[in-house]
mmCIF file of C-alpha atoms and ligand atoms in Angstrom:
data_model
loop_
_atom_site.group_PDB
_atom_site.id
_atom_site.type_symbol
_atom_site.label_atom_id
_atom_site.label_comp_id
_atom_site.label_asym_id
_atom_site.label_seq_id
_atom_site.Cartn_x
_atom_site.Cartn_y
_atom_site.Cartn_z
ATOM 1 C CA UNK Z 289 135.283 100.485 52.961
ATOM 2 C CA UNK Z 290 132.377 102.299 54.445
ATOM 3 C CA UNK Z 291 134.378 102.443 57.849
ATOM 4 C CA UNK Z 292 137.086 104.133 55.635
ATOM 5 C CA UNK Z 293 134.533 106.995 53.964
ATOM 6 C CA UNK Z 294 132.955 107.561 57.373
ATOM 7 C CA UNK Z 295 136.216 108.446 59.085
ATOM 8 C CA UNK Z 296 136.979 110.333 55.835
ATOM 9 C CA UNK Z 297 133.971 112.710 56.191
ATOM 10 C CA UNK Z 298 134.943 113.093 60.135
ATOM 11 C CA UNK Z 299 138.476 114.460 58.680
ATOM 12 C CA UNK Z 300 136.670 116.506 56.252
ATOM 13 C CA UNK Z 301 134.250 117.860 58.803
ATOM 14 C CA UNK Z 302 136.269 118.387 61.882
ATOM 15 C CA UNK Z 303 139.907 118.037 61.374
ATOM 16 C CA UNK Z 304 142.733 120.825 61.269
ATOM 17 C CA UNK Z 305 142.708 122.026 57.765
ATOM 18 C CA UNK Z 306 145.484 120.469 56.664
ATOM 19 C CA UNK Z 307 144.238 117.317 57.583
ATOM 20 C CA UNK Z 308 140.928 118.477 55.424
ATOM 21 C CA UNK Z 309 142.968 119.065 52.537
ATOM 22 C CA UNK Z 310 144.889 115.611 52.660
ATOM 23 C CA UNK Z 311 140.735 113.654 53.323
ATOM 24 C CA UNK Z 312 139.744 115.764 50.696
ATOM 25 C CA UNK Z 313 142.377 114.203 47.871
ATOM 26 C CA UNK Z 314 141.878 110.712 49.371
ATOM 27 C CA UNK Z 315 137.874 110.773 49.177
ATOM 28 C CA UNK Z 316 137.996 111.693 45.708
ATOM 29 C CA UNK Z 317 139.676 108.479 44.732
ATOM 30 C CA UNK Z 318 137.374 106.763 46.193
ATOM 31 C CA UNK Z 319 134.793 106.558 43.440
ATOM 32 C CA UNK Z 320 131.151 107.188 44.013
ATOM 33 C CA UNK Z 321 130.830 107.137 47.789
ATOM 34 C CA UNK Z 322 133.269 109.492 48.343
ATOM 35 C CA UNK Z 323 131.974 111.926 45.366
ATOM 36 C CA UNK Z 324 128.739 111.544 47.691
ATOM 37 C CA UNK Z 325 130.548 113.009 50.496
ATOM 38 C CA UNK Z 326 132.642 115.991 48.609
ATOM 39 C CA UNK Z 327 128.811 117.400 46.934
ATOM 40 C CA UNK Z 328 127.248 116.861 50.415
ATOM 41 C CA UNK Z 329 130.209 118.893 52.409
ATOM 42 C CA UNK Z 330 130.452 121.312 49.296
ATOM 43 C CA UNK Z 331 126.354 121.852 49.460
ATOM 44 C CA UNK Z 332 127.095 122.775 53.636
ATOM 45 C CA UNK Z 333 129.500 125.582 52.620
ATOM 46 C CA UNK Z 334 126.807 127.230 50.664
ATOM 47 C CA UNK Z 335 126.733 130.075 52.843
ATOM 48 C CA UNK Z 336 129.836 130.251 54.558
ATOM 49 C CA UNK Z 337 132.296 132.584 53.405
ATOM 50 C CA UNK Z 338 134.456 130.182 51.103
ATOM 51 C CA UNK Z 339 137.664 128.625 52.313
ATOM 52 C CA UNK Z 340 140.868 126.713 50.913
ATOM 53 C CA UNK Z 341 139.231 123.424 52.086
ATOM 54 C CA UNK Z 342 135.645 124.729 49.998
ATOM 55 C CA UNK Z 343 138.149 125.602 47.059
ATOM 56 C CA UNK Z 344 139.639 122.135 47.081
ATOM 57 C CA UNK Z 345 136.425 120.243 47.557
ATOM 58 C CA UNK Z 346 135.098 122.547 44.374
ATOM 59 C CA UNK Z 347 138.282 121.608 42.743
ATOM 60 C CA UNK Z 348 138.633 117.643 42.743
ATOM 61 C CA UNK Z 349 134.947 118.157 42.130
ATOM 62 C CA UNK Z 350 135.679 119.977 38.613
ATOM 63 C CA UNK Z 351 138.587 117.502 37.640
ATOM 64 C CA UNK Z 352 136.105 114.603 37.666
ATOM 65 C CA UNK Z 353 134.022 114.126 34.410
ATOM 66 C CA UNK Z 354 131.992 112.118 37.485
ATOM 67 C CA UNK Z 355 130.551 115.515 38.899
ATOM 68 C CA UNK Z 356 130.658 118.446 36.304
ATOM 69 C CA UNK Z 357 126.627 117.998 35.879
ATOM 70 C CA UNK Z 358 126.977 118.584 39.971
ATOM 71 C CA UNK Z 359 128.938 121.859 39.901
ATOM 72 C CA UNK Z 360 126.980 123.408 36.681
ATOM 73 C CA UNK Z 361 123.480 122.518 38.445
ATOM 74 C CA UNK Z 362 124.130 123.534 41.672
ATOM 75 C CA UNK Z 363 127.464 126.042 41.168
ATOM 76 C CA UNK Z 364 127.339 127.558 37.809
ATOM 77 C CA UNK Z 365 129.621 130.336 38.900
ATOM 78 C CA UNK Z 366 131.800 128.484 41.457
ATOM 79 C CA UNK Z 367 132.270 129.428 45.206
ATOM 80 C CA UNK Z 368 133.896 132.805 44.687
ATOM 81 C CA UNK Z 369 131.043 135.526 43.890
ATOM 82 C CA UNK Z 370 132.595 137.503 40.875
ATOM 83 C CA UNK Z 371 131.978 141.186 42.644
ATOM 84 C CA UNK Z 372 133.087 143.761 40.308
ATOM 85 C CA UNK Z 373 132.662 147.377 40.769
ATOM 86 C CA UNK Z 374 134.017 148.113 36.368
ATOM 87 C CA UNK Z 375 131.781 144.457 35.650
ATOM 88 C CA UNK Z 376 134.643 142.982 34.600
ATOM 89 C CA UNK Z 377 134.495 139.450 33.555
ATOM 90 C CA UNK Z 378 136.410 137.331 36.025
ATOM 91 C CA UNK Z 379 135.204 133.605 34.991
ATOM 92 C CA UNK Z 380 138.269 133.260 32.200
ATOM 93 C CA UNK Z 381 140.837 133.632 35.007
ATOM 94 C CA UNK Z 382 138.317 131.345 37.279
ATOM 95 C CA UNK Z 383 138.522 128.886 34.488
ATOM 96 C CA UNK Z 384 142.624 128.695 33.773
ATOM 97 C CA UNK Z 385 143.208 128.551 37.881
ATOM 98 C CA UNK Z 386 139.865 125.542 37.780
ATOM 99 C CA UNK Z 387 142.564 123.492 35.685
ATOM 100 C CA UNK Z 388 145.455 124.528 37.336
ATOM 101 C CA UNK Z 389 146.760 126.292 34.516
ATOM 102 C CA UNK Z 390 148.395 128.787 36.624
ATOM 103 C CA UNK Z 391 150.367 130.489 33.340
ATOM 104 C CA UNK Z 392 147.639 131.141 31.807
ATOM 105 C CA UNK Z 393 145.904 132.498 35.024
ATOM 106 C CA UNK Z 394 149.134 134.632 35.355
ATOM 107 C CA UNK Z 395 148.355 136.442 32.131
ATOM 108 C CA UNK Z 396 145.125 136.984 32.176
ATOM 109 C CA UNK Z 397 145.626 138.653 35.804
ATOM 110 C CA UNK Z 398 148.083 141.124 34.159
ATOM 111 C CA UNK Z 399 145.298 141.892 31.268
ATOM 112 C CA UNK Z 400 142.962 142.294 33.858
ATOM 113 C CA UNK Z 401 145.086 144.716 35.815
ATOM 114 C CA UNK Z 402 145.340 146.526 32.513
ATOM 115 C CA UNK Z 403 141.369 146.591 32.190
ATOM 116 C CA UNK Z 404 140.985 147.938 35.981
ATOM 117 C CA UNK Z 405 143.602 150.823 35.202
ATOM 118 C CA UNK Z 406 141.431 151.434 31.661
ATOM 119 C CA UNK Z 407 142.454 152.096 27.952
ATOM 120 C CA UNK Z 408 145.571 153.579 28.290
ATOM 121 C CA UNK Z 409 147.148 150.530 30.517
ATOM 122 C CA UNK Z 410 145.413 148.449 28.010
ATOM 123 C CA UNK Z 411 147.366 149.443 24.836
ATOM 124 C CA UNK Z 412 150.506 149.689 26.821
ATOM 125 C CA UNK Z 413 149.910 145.894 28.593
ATOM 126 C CA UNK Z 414 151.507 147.370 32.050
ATOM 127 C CA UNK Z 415 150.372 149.756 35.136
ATOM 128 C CA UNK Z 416 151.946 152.777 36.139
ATOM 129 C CA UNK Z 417 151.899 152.562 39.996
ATOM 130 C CA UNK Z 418 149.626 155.910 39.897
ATOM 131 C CA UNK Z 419 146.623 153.723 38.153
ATOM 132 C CA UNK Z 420 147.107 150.714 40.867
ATOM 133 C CA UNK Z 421 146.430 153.193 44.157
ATOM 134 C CA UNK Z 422 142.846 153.359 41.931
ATOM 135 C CA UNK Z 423 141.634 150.245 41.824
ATOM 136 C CA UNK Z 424 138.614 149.184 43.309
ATOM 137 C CA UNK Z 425 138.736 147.318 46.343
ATOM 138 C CA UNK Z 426 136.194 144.590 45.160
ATOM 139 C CA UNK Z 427 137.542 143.660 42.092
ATOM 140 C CA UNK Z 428 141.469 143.208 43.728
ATOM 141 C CA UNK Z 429 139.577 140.983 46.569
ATOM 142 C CA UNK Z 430 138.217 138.991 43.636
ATOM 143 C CA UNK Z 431 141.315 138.244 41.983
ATOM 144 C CA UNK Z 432 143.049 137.647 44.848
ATOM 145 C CA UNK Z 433 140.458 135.286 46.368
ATOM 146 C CA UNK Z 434 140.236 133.583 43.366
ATOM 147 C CA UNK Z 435 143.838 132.618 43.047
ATOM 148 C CA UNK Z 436 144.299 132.066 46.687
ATOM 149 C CA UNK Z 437 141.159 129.452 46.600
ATOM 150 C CA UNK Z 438 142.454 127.471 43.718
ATOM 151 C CA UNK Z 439 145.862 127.035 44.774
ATOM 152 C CA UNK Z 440 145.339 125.693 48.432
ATOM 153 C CA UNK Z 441 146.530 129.047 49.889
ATOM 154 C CA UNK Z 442 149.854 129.537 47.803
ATOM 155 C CA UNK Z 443 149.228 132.053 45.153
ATOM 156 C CA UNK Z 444 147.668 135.456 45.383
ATOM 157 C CA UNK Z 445 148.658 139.072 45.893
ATOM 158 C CA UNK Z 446 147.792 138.726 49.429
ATOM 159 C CA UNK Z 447 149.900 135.910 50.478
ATOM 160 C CA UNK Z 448 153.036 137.798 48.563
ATOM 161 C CA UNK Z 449 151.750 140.754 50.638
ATOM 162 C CA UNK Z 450 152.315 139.016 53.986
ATOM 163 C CA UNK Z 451 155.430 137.863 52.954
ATOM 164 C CA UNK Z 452 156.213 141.340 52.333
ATOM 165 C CA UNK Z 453 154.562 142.811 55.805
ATOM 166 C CA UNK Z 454 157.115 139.528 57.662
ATOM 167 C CA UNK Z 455 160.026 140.976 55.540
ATOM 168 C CA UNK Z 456 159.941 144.149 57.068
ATOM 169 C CA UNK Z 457 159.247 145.286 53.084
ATOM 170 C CA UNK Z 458 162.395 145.073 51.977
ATOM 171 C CA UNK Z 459 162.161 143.917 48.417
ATOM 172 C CA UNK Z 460 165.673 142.565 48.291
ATOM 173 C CA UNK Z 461 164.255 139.811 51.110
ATOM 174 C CA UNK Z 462 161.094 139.125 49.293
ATOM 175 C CA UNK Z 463 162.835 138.022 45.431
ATOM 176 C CA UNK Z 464 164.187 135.413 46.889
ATOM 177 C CA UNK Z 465 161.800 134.224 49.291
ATOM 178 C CA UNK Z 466 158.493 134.246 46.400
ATOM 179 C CA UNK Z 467 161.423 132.505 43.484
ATOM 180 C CA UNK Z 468 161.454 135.371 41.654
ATOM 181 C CA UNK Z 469 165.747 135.641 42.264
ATOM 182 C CA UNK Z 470 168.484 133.029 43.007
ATOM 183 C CA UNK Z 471 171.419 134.440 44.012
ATOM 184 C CA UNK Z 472 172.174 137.571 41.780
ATOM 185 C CA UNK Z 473 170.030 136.287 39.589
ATOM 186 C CA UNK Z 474 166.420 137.489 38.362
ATOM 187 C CA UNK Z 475 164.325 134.045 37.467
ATOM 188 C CA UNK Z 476 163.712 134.408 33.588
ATOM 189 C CA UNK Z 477 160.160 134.274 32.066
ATOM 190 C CA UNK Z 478 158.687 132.428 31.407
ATOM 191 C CA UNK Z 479 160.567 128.963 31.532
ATOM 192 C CA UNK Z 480 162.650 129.470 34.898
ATOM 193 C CA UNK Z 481 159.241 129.832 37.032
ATOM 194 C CA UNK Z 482 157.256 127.668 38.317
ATOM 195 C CA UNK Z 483 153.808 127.174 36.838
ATOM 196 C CA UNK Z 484 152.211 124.547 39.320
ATOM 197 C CA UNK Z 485 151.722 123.926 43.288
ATOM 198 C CA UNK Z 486 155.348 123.104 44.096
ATOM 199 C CA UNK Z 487 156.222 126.372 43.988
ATOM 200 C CA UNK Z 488 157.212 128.490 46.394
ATOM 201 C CA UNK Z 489 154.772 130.147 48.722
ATOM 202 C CA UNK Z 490 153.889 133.523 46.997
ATOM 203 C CA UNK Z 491 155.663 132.977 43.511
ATOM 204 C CA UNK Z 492 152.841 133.940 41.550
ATOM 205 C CA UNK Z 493 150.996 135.922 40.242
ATOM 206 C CA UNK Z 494 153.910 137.406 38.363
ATOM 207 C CA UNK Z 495 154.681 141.226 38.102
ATOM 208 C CA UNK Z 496 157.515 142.380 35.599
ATOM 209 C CA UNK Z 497 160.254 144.440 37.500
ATOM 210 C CA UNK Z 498 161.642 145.640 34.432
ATOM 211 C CA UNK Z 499 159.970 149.124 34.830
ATOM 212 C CA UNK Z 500 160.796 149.241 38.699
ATOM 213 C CA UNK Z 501 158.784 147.997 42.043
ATOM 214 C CA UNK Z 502 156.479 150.957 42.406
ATOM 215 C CA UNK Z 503 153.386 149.573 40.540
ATOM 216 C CA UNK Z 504 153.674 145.951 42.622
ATOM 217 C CA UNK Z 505 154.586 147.997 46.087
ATOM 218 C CA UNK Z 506 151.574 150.092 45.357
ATOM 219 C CA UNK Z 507 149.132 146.638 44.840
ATOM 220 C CA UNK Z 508 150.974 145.117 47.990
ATOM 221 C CA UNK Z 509 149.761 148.465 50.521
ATOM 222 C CA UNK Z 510 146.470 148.640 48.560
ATOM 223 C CA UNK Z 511 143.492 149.181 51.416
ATOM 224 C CA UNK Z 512 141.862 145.934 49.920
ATOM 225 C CA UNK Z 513 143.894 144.071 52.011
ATOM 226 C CA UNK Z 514 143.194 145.487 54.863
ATOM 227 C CA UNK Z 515 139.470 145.843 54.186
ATOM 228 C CA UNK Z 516 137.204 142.662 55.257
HETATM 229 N N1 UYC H 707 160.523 138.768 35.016
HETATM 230 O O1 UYC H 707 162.709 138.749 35.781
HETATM 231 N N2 UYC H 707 161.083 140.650 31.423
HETATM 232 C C1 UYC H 707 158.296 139.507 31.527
HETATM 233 C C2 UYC H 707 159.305 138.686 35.624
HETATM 234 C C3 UYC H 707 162.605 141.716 35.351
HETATM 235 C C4 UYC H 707 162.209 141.255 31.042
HETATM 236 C C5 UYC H 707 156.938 139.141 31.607
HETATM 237 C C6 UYC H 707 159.501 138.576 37.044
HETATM 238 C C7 UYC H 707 164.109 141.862 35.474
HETATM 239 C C8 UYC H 707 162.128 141.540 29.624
HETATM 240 C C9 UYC H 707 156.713 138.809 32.921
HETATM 241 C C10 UYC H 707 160.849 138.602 37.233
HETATM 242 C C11 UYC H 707 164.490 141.816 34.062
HETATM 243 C C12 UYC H 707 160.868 141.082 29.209
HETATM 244 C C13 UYC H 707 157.925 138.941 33.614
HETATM 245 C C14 UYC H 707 161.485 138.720 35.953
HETATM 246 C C15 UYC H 707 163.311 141.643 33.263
HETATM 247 C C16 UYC H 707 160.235 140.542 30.369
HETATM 248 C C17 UYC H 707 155.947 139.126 30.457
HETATM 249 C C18 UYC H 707 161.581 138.535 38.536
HETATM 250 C C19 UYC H 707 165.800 141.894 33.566
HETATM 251 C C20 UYC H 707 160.313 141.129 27.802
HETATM 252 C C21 UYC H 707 154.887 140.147 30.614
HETATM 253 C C22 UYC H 707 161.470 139.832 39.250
HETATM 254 C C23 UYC H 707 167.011 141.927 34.423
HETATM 255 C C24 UYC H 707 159.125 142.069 27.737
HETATM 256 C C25 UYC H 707 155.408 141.546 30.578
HETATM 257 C C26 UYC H 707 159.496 143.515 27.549
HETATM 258 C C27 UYC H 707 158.951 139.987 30.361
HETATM 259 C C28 UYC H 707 158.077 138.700 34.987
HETATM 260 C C29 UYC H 707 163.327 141.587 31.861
HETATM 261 C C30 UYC H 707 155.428 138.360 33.558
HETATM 262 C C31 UYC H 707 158.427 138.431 38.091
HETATM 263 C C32 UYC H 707 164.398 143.161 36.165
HETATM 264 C C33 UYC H 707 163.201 142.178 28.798
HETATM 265 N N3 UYC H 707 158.892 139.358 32.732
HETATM 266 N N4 UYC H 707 162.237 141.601 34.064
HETATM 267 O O2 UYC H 707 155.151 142.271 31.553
HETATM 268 O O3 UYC H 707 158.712 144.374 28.027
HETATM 269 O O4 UYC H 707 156.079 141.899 29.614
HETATM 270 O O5 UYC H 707 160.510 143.788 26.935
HETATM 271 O O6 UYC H 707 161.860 141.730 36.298
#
């Protein structure tokens, strides 16, 4: 069994990342030995710039009643730094994506696009595309990291952009390819999406098309993404 944990924490350290992923699910079903070796490799990413595998680790981590005392000593406020430039209050949409509660996530993104674009956008609970070209870079790279982190790489604005950038941007390409259309057909909210990990690449977060594609073209060519 110790053979098994040691090879598990080479995988962990050294593999390819999917390979991390995969020694990352099987070490934490491995009781306390392989907890050991999820803190120790989550304490070594301190002060890297945090990654999928560091969002996993964090993740099984959180799910186990074993090592919440852990994460609040050591990571009160997770592994993504909260940067805001309006101080807007990002750990409720940390929390919903920590439990995989991706609908929730979804809506609280949209409310928090409504804060960024201020009181107006608030009352009226959607964005003209005008108020998107505004927002701050920092607090789109938050919510974007945040989702992408938490969902091994499948959700966030910026993996719907690059789907997007290989699509040549035409729209038409993209519905299909995130789930958001089958066919002729728009996918309904909320039932007919997909609210967990086997969805498709891209599918959320969500942005209503009802009042046209300008406001989500305008977050897809926003310079955050191309701003380290
Ligand atoms: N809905 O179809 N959507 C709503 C999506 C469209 C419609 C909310 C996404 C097409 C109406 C969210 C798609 C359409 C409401 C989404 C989608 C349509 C509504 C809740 C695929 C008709 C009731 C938050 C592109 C053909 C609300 C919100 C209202 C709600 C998302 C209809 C998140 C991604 C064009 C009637 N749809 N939406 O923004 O305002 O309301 O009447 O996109």
């Amino acid at each position: 069994e110790n053979r098994e944990i040691e090879e598990l924490q080479q995988q962990l350290l050294t593999a390819s990342e999917k390979k991390q992923l995969q020694a990352i699910d099987r070490l934490s079903g491995l009781g306390e030995p392989g907890l050991t070796v999820l803190k120790e490799f989550l304490q070594g990413g301190r002060d890297r710039e945090p990654n999928l595998v560091l969002g996993k680790t964090y993740q099984c981590l959180y799910q186990n009643p074993l090592t919440q005392d852990f994460l609040l000593a050591h990571f009160p406020h997770g592994i993504v730094p909260f940067n805001s430039e309006l101080n807007i209050d990002y750990k409720p949409l940390q929390q919903a994506l920590l439990t995989q509660d991706f609908q929730t996530a979804d809506r609280i993104t949209l409310q928090k696009l409504c804060e960024l674009a201020g009181e107006a956008a608030i009352e009226r609970k959607w964005l003209y595309f005008s108020e998107v070209d505004k927002f701050p870079i920092a607090d789109l790279q938050t919510i974007d990291r945040l989702w992408l982190l938490h969902s091994e790489g499948k959700f966030g604005f910026s993996v719907q952009r690059e789907i997007w950038l290989s699509n040549r941007k035409d729209f038409s390409k993209v519905w299909s390819k995130i789930g958001w259309k089958a066919e002729k057909n728009w996918t309904r909210y909320p039932n007919e999406f997909t609210w967990d990990l086997s969805a498709p690449k891209g599918h959320l977060p969500l942005s209503n098309q009802l009042r046209g594609v300008r406001a989500f073209a305008s977050l897809l060519s926003h310079p955050a993404w191309s701003t380290p």
